[in-house]
Coordinates of C-alpha atoms in Angstrom, one line a residue:
M1 CA 12.3 26.5 -6.8
E2 CA 11.1 25.8 -10.3
N3 CA 7.6 27.3 -10.7
T4 CA 6.5 25.5 -13.9
K5 CA 7.3 22.1 -15.3
T6 CA 6.8 21.3 -19.0
I7 CA 5.6 17.8 -19.5
A8 CA 6.0 16.5 -23.1
K9 CA 3.6 14.1 -24.8
A10 CA 5.2 10.6 -25.2
R11 CA 6.1 10.2 -28.8
Q12 CA 6.7 6.5 -28.4
G13 CA 6.1 4.0 -25.6
L14 CA 7.7 4.2 -22.2
H15 CA 10.5 1.6 -21.8
G16 CA 12.8 0.6 -19.0
T17 CA 13.4 -0.7 -15.5
I18 CA 12.5 1.4 -12.5
E19 CA 13.8 0.9 -8.9
I20 CA 10.8 2.0 -6.9
P21 CA 11.8 4.3 -3.9
G22 CA 11.1 3.0 -0.4
D23 CA 7.6 2.8 1.0
K24 CA 6.6 6.0 2.7
S25 CA 4.4 4.3 5.4
I26 CA 7.0 1.7 6.2
S27 CA 9.9 4.2 6.2
H28 CA 8.1 6.3 8.8
R29 CA 7.4 3.3 11.1
S30 CA 10.9 1.8 10.7
V31 CA 12.4 5.0 12.3
M32 CA 9.7 5.5 14.9
F33 CA 9.8 1.9 16.2
S34 CA 13.6 1.6 16.0
A35 CA 13.7 4.7 18.3
L36 CA 11.7 2.8 20.9
G37 CA 14.1 -0.1 20.9
S38 CA 17.4 -0.2 22.8
T39 CA 19.7 -1.8 20.1
P40 CA 20.8 -0.4 16.8
V41 CA 18.6 -1.1 13.7
H42 CA 20.1 -0.7 10.2
I43 CA 17.4 0.5 7.8
T44 CA 17.9 0.3 4.0
N45 CA 15.9 1.6 1.0
F46 CA 14.6 4.3 3.4
L47 CA 12.5 6.9 1.5
H48 CA 14.7 10.0 1.4
A49 CA 11.8 12.4 1.0
Q50 CA 10.5 15.4 3.1
D51 CA 7.8 13.5 5.0
C52 CA 10.1 10.7 6.2
L53 CA 12.9 13.1 7.0
S54 CA 10.4 14.9 9.3
T55 CA 9.9 11.7 11.2
A56 CA 13.7 11.1 11.5
A57 CA 14.1 14.7 12.8
C58 CA 11.2 14.2 15.4
M59 CA 12.8 11.0 16.8
K60 CA 16.2 12.7 17.0
A61 CA 14.6 15.7 18.9
L62 CA 13.2 13.1 21.3
G63 CA 16.6 11.7 22.2
A64 CA 17.1 8.8 19.7
S65 CA 20.3 8.3 17.8
V66 CA 19.6 8.7 14.0
E67 CA 22.7 8.4 11.8
F68 CA 22.5 8.5 8.0
E69 CA 25.2 6.6 6.1
S70 CA 23.6 7.6 2.7
E71 CA 20.3 9.1 1.5
T72 CA 18.6 5.7 1.8
A73 CA 20.5 3.9 4.6
L74 CA 20.6 4.9 8.3
T75 CA 21.0 3.4 11.7
V76 CA 18.6 4.2 14.5
C77 CA 19.0 3.4 18.2
G78 CA 16.7 4.4 21.0
H79 CA 16.9 4.0 24.8
G80 CA 14.0 1.5 25.2
L81 CA 10.2 1.8 25.2
H82 CA 10.3 4.3 28.1
G83 CA 13.5 6.0 26.9
L84 CA 12.2 9.0 25.0
K85 CA 13.3 12.4 26.3
E86 CA 11.5 15.7 26.4
A87 CA 12.4 17.8 23.3
S88 CA 14.1 21.1 24.0
T89 CA 11.9 22.9 21.4
I90 CA 8.6 22.7 19.4
I91 CA 8.6 19.6 17.1
D92 CA 7.9 20.3 13.4
A93 CA 6.1 17.5 11.5
G94 CA 6.4 19.4 8.2
N95 CA 3.7 18.2 5.7
S96 CA 3.4 14.8 7.2
G97 CA 0.1 13.7 8.6
T98 CA 1.5 10.2 9.3
T99 CA 4.3 11.6 11.5
L100 CA 1.9 13.8 13.5
R101 CA -0.8 11.2 14.0
L102 CA 1.4 8.3 14.9
M103 CA 3.7 10.4 17.1
M104 CA 0.6 11.5 19.1
G105 CA -0.1 7.9 19.9
I106 CA 3.5 7.3 21.0
L107 CA 3.8 10.6 23.0
A108 CA 0.4 10.7 24.7
P109 CA 1.5 8.2 27.4
Q110 CA 4.9 9.9 28.0
P111 CA 5.7 11.7 31.3
F112 CA 6.7 15.0 29.5
L113 CA 5.2 17.8 27.5
T114 CA 5.5 18.0 23.7
T115 CA 4.2 20.7 21.3
F116 CA 3.8 20.0 17.6
T117 CA 3.6 22.4 14.6
G118 CA 3.8 21.7 10.8
D119 CA 3.4 23.5 7.5
A120 CA 0.4 25.5 6.3
S121 CA -1.2 22.4 4.7
L122 CA -0.9 20.3 7.9
H123 CA -2.4 23.1 10.0
K124 CA -5.6 22.6 8.0
R125 CA -5.9 18.9 8.3
P126 CA -8.2 17.2 10.9
M127 CA -6.5 15.8 14.0
G128 CA -9.6 15.4 16.1
R129 CA -10.1 11.8 14.8
V130 CA -6.9 10.8 16.7
I131 CA -7.1 13.2 19.6
K132 CA -10.7 12.1 20.5
P133 CA -9.9 8.4 21.1
L134 CA -6.6 9.1 22.7
S135 CA -8.4 11.5 25.1
A136 CA -10.9 8.8 25.9
M137 CA -7.9 6.7 27.0
G138 CA -6.9 9.4 29.4
A139 CA -4.5 11.4 27.3
K140 CA -4.3 15.2 27.7
I141 CA -4.0 16.8 24.2
Y142 CA -4.8 20.4 23.4
G143 CA -5.1 22.0 20.0
R144 CA -6.6 24.9 18.0
E145 CA -10.3 24.8 17.0
N146 CA -11.6 22.8 19.9
N147 CA -8.6 20.3 20.0
T148 CA -8.7 19.4 16.3
K149 CA -6.0 21.4 14.6
L150 CA -2.3 22.3 14.9
P151 CA -0.5 23.6 16.9
I152 CA -1.0 20.7 19.3
T153 CA 0.4 20.2 22.8
I154 CA 0.5 16.9 24.6
V155 CA 0.6 17.2 28.4
P156 CA 1.6 14.3 30.7
A157 CA -1.6 12.2 31.6
E158 CA -2.7 12.1 35.2
S159 CA -2.3 8.3 35.3
R160 CA -1.5 5.4 33.0
L161 CA -3.6 5.4 29.9
H162 CA -6.6 3.1 30.0
G163 CA -7.1 0.2 27.5
M164 CA -10.4 0.4 25.7
V165 CA -12.5 -0.8 22.7
Y166 CA -12.7 2.0 20.1
E167 CA -15.2 1.8 17.2
S168 CA -13.6 4.0 14.6
P169 CA -16.0 5.8 12.3
V170 CA -13.3 5.7 9.5
A171 CA -11.0 3.0 8.2
S172 CA -7.7 4.8 8.7
A173 CA -4.4 3.2 9.3
Q174 CA -3.2 6.5 10.9
V175 CA -6.0 6.5 13.5
K176 CA -5.7 2.8 14.2
S177 CA -1.9 3.0 14.5
A178 CA -2.0 6.0 16.9
I179 CA -4.5 4.1 19.2
L180 CA -2.5 0.8 19.1
L181 CA 0.8 2.6 19.8
A182 CA -0.8 4.4 22.8
G183 CA -2.3 1.0 23.8
M184 CA 1.3 -0.5 24.3
Y185 CA 1.6 1.8 27.3
A186 CA -2.0 1.3 28.6
D187 CA -3.2 -0.5 31.7
G188 CA -5.1 -3.3 29.8
P189 CA -5.9 -4.5 26.3
T190 CA -6.8 -1.9 23.6
T191 CA -9.0 -2.8 20.6
V192 CA -9.7 -0.8 17.4
V193 CA -12.7 -1.8 15.3
E194 CA -12.9 -0.4 11.8
P195 CA -15.7 -0.3 9.3
F196 CA -13.3 -1.9 6.8
T197 CA -9.7 -3.1 7.3
S198 CA -7.1 -0.4 6.7
R199 CA -3.5 -1.0 5.8
D200 CA -1.7 -3.1 8.4
H201 CA 2.0 -1.9 8.3
T202 CA 1.9 -1.0 12.0
E203 CA 0.8 -4.5 13.0
R204 CA 3.3 -6.2 10.7
M205 CA 6.2 -4.1 11.9
L206 CA 5.2 -4.5 15.6
E207 CA 5.5 -8.2 15.0
A208 CA 9.1 -7.7 13.7
F209 CA 9.8 -6.0 17.1
G210 CA 8.3 -8.9 19.0
V211 CA 4.9 -7.4 19.7
E212 CA 1.9 -9.5 18.9
T213 CA -1.5 -8.0 17.8
R214 CA -4.7 -10.1 17.5
K215 CA -7.0 -9.7 14.6
E216 CA -10.6 -10.7 14.5
G217 CA -12.6 -9.5 11.5
T218 CA -12.0 -5.7 11.3
A219 CA -10.9 -5.5 14.9
V220 CA -7.3 -5.4 16.1
T221 CA -6.2 -5.8 19.7
I222 CA -2.9 -5.0 21.4
E223 CA -1.9 -5.9 25.0
P224 CA 0.3 -3.7 27.2
V225 CA 4.0 -4.1 26.2
D226 CA 7.1 -4.3 28.5
S227 CA 9.8 -4.0 25.9
F228 CA 10.7 -3.9 22.2
R229 CA 13.0 -6.6 20.7
A230 CA 14.4 -4.6 17.8
P231 CA 15.5 -6.5 14.7
E232 CA 19.1 -5.9 13.5
A233 CA 18.0 -4.7 10.1
I234 CA 14.9 -3.6 8.2
E235 CA 14.8 -3.5 4.3
V236 CA 12.0 -1.2 3.3
P237 CA 10.1 -2.5 0.1
G238 CA 9.3 0.0 -2.7
D239 CA 6.2 2.1 -2.3
I240 CA 3.2 0.8 -4.4
S241 CA 1.8 4.4 -4.2
S242 CA 4.9 5.6 -6.1
A243 CA 4.8 2.5 -8.4
A244 CA 1.2 3.5 -9.2
Y245 CA 2.2 6.3 -11.6
W246 CA 4.3 3.9 -13.7
L247 CA 1.6 1.2 -13.5
V248 CA -0.9 3.6 -15.1
A249 CA 1.7 5.2 -17.5
G250 CA 2.8 1.8 -18.7
S251 CA -0.9 0.8 -19.3
V252 CA -2.1 3.9 -21.1
V253 CA 0.9 5.1 -23.2
P254 CA 0.7 3.0 -26.4
G255 CA 3.7 0.6 -27.0
S256 CA 4.9 0.8 -23.4
S257 CA 6.7 -2.0 -21.4
L258 CA 8.1 -1.3 -17.9
L259 CA 9.6 -3.5 -15.2
L260 CA 9.1 -2.1 -11.6
K261 CA 11.6 -3.5 -9.1
N262 CA 11.0 -4.3 -5.4
V263 CA 7.4 -3.1 -5.0
G264 CA 5.6 -3.7 -1.7
V265 CA 2.5 -5.9 -2.4
N266 CA 1.0 -6.0 1.1
P267 CA -2.6 -7.1 0.5
T268 CA -4.0 -4.1 2.4
R269 CA -2.3 -1.8 -0.2
T270 CA -2.8 -3.6 -3.6
G271 CA -6.3 -2.2 -4.5
I272 CA -4.8 -0.4 -7.5
L273 CA -3.7 -3.8 -8.9
D274 CA -7.2 -5.1 -8.5
V275 CA -8.8 -2.0 -10.2
L276 CA -6.3 -2.0 -13.1
K277 CA -6.8 -5.7 -13.7
A278 CA -10.6 -5.1 -13.7
M279 CA -10.0 -2.4 -16.3
G280 CA -8.1 -4.9 -18.5
A281 CA -4.5 -3.9 -17.7
S282 CA -1.6 -6.2 -18.4
V283 CA 0.1 -6.4 -15.0
T284 CA 2.2 -9.4 -13.9
L285 CA 3.9 -10.1 -10.6
E286 CA 7.4 -11.7 -10.7
N287 CA 10.0 -12.7 -8.1
E288 CA 7.5 -12.6 -5.2
R289 CA 9.2 -12.6 -1.7
V290 CA 8.8 -11.5 2.0
S291 CA 11.0 -9.0 3.8
G292 CA 10.5 -7.7 7.4
G293 CA 7.0 -9.2 7.4
E294 CA 6.1 -7.3 4.2
A295 CA 5.4 -9.0 0.8
A296 CA 7.4 -7.6 -2.2
A297 CA 7.6 -8.4 -5.9
D298 CA 8.8 -7.1 -9.2
I299 CA 5.9 -5.9 -11.4
R300 CA 5.8 -6.0 -15.2
V301 CA 3.3 -3.7 -17.0
E302 CA 2.6 -3.6 -20.7
A303 CA 0.3 -1.2 -22.6
A304 CA -3.3 -2.5 -22.9
K305 CA -6.7 -1.4 -24.0
L306 CA -8.6 -0.4 -20.8
H307 CA -12.3 -0.2 -20.2
G308 CA -14.2 1.7 -17.4
T309 CA -15.1 0.1 -14.1
S310 CA -16.9 0.9 -10.8
F311 CA -15.6 0.6 -7.2
G312 CA -16.5 2.0 -3.8
A313 CA -16.0 2.2 0.0
E314 CA -15.1 -1.4 0.5
I315 CA -11.8 -1.2 -1.5
M316 CA -11.1 2.5 -0.6
P317 CA -8.7 1.9 2.3
R318 CA -6.5 -0.3 0.0
L319 CA -6.1 2.5 -2.7
I320 CA -7.1 5.9 -1.2
D321 CA -3.8 7.5 -2.2
E322 CA -3.9 6.1 -5.7
I323 CA -7.3 7.7 -6.7
P324 CA -5.8 10.7 -8.6
V325 CA -3.7 8.4 -10.9
I326 CA -6.5 5.8 -11.2
A327 CA -8.5 8.7 -12.5
V328 CA -5.9 9.2 -15.2
A329 CA -6.2 5.5 -16.3
A330 CA -10.0 6.0 -16.4
L331 CA -9.6 9.0 -18.7
F332 CA -7.9 6.7 -21.3
A333 CA -10.3 3.8 -20.8
E334 CA -13.4 3.1 -22.9
G335 CA -16.6 4.0 -21.2
D336 CA -17.3 5.6 -17.8
T337 CA -15.5 4.9 -14.5
V338 CA -17.6 5.5 -11.3
I339 CA -15.8 6.0 -8.0
T340 CA -17.8 6.2 -4.7
G341 CA -17.0 6.1 -1.0
A342 CA -14.0 8.4 -1.4
G343 CA -15.1 11.3 0.8
E344 CA -11.8 10.9 2.8
L345 CA -10.1 12.6 -0.2
R346 CA -11.7 15.9 0.7
V347 CA -9.4 16.2 3.7
K348 CA -6.0 15.1 2.2
E349 CA -3.2 17.6 1.4
T350 CA -5.9 19.3 -0.6
D351 CA -9.5 18.5 -1.4
R352 CA -8.5 15.9 -4.0
L353 CA -11.9 15.2 -5.4
Q354 CA -12.3 18.9 -6.3
T355 CA -8.7 19.3 -7.6
I356 CA -9.0 16.2 -9.8
T357 CA -12.2 17.6 -11.2
D358 CA -10.8 21.2 -11.8
E359 CA -7.4 20.2 -13.2
F360 CA -8.4 17.2 -15.3
N361 CA -11.2 19.2 -16.9
K362 CA -8.6 21.7 -18.1
L363 CA -6.7 18.9 -19.9
A364 CA -9.9 17.0 -21.0
P365 CA -12.9 19.4 -20.9
G366 CA -16.0 17.7 -19.6
S367 CA -14.2 14.5 -18.6
V368 CA -14.8 14.5 -14.8
E369 CA -17.8 15.1 -12.6
A370 CA -17.4 15.2 -8.8
S371 CA -20.0 14.0 -6.3
E372 CA -19.9 14.4 -2.5
D373 CA -17.9 11.3 -2.0
G374 CA -16.6 10.3 -5.5
L375 CA -16.1 10.9 -9.2
V376 CA -17.6 10.0 -12.6
I377 CA -14.9 9.9 -15.3
H378 CA -15.9 9.8 -18.9
G379 CA -13.2 7.8 -20.7
G380 CA -12.2 8.7 -24.2
T381 CA -12.8 12.4 -23.8
K382 CA -10.6 14.4 -26.1
V383 CA -7.3 15.5 -24.3
Q384 CA -5.5 18.8 -25.0
C385 CA -2.4 20.5 -23.6
A386 CA -3.2 23.0 -20.8
N387 CA -1.7 24.8 -17.9
C388 CA -2.4 23.0 -14.6
F389 CA -1.9 23.7 -10.9
S390 CA -0.5 21.2 -8.4
Y391 CA -2.0 22.8 -5.3
D392 CA 1.3 21.8 -3.7
D393 CA 0.0 18.2 -3.5
H394 CA 2.6 15.7 -4.6
R395 CA 0.0 13.1 -5.8
M396 CA -1.8 15.6 -7.9
A397 CA 1.5 16.9 -9.5
M398 CA 2.6 13.3 -10.5
S399 CA -0.9 12.3 -11.7
L400 CA -1.1 15.5 -13.9
A401 CA 2.4 14.6 -15.3
I402 CA 1.3 11.1 -16.3
L403 CA -1.9 12.6 -17.8
G404 CA 0.2 15.1 -19.8
T405 CA 2.6 12.3 -20.9
A406 CA -0.2 10.1 -22.2
G407 CA -2.1 13.0 -23.6
E408 CA -0.9 16.1 -25.4
G409 CA 1.6 17.4 -22.8
A410 CA 1.0 19.7 -19.9
E411 CA 2.4 22.7 -18.0
I412 CA 2.3 22.1 -14.2
E413 CA 2.6 25.1 -11.9
R414 CA 4.3 24.5 -8.5
P415 CA 5.7 21.0 -9.5
D416 CA 8.3 20.7 -6.8
C417 CA 5.9 19.2 -4.2
V418 CA 6.8 15.7 -5.6
N419 CA 9.8 16.0 -3.3
I420 CA 7.4 15.1 -0.4
S421 CA 7.3 11.4 -1.6
Y422 CA 9.3 10.9 -4.9
P423 CA 12.2 13.4 -5.5
A424 CA 13.4 11.4 -8.5
F425 CA 10.0 11.3 -10.3
Y426 CA 10.6 13.8 -13.1
G427 CA 14.0 12.5 -13.9
T428 CA 12.7 8.9 -14.1
L429 CA 9.8 10.1 -16.4
A430 CA 12.3 11.8 -18.7
R431 CA 14.5 8.6 -18.8
L432 CA 11.6 6.3 -19.8
Q433 CA 10.8 8.6 -22.8
A434 CA 14.4 8.7 -24.0

């Protein structure tokens, strides 16, 4: 493991074409849902990264056939909606909150016992927000710290789960998805009402498997499901959360011009495009298309003069993972950027509001102030080279790398966490500077 990564200041603009790796959220779901079908599904542009491989390993442990033809192509075949088998050992979700939360929804209705573990970071993350509603449906789930933390054991429920209407206190696709997936096995309709609409990859992919959900305002309803009609193939679009680093780098490194290929532009995920455009970025969508129910496009980004902006809770579900790199854009913008409604970032892989503040202030002293649920970023603060820490958080490591590239360089300690979502990141960054 390389313990420090030296990031060089870009001497000229970044130029080139980037094939964006597969969307993490859709890669997870493509494997999970295919394992609930009974016919083979060929998945391409799968994200070959630790989190998604954790999901593939989980489904294999539960009896599905998972065969990789290459790093990004695999065929998954299950034994039907009721065909999962009890795992012979404890299931390891690694660093992946998505794997764990969605799998709890799928496994809560099953007639066998499952025990989950994960890495040190996942052991700290709150699972009560999924366990509480699933328990209200009749699931039997037990965990550390009063049923909120790993390790977690799911025991067969005493009867079929009950459909219900759940008013979610948070707009979270993981919470919503876990409840909808459990609702497929329930005795009546299940509805999740959110304060704002979170990303809808689960609903779109369920549709590709022949399962209808009904949407009214911020409420989504699913009826009990008899069977899955698996598609023959799923092409995973590129991940806009991975494209975000290049959208910002292309905007703030003077003289840059980048073309990002095959980026998912699902409207529940494109908050970063809205914010960058509000800041004055030059971002253009080309070759727009739909694949597997998901919108995709190529995105061209050119360097531009940015100005500060403000945004809050309403847009947060559409860009929560992109806040660290949006903070980089804000640092190179004219004036202040004010972010509110982002309290959710305090319970990610790390407390991202605190780590953004601590690490960015090493590179640009006095540039960032944290509040309880947001940040104030002073654009135009003088940037210097400094030694930074990733906190083993992939999104922090990549954001610090872009900040160093656009600024005066950086030394990043523990850089290898990018493998969680974007193993080719540093190689791509070096190529664009060549």
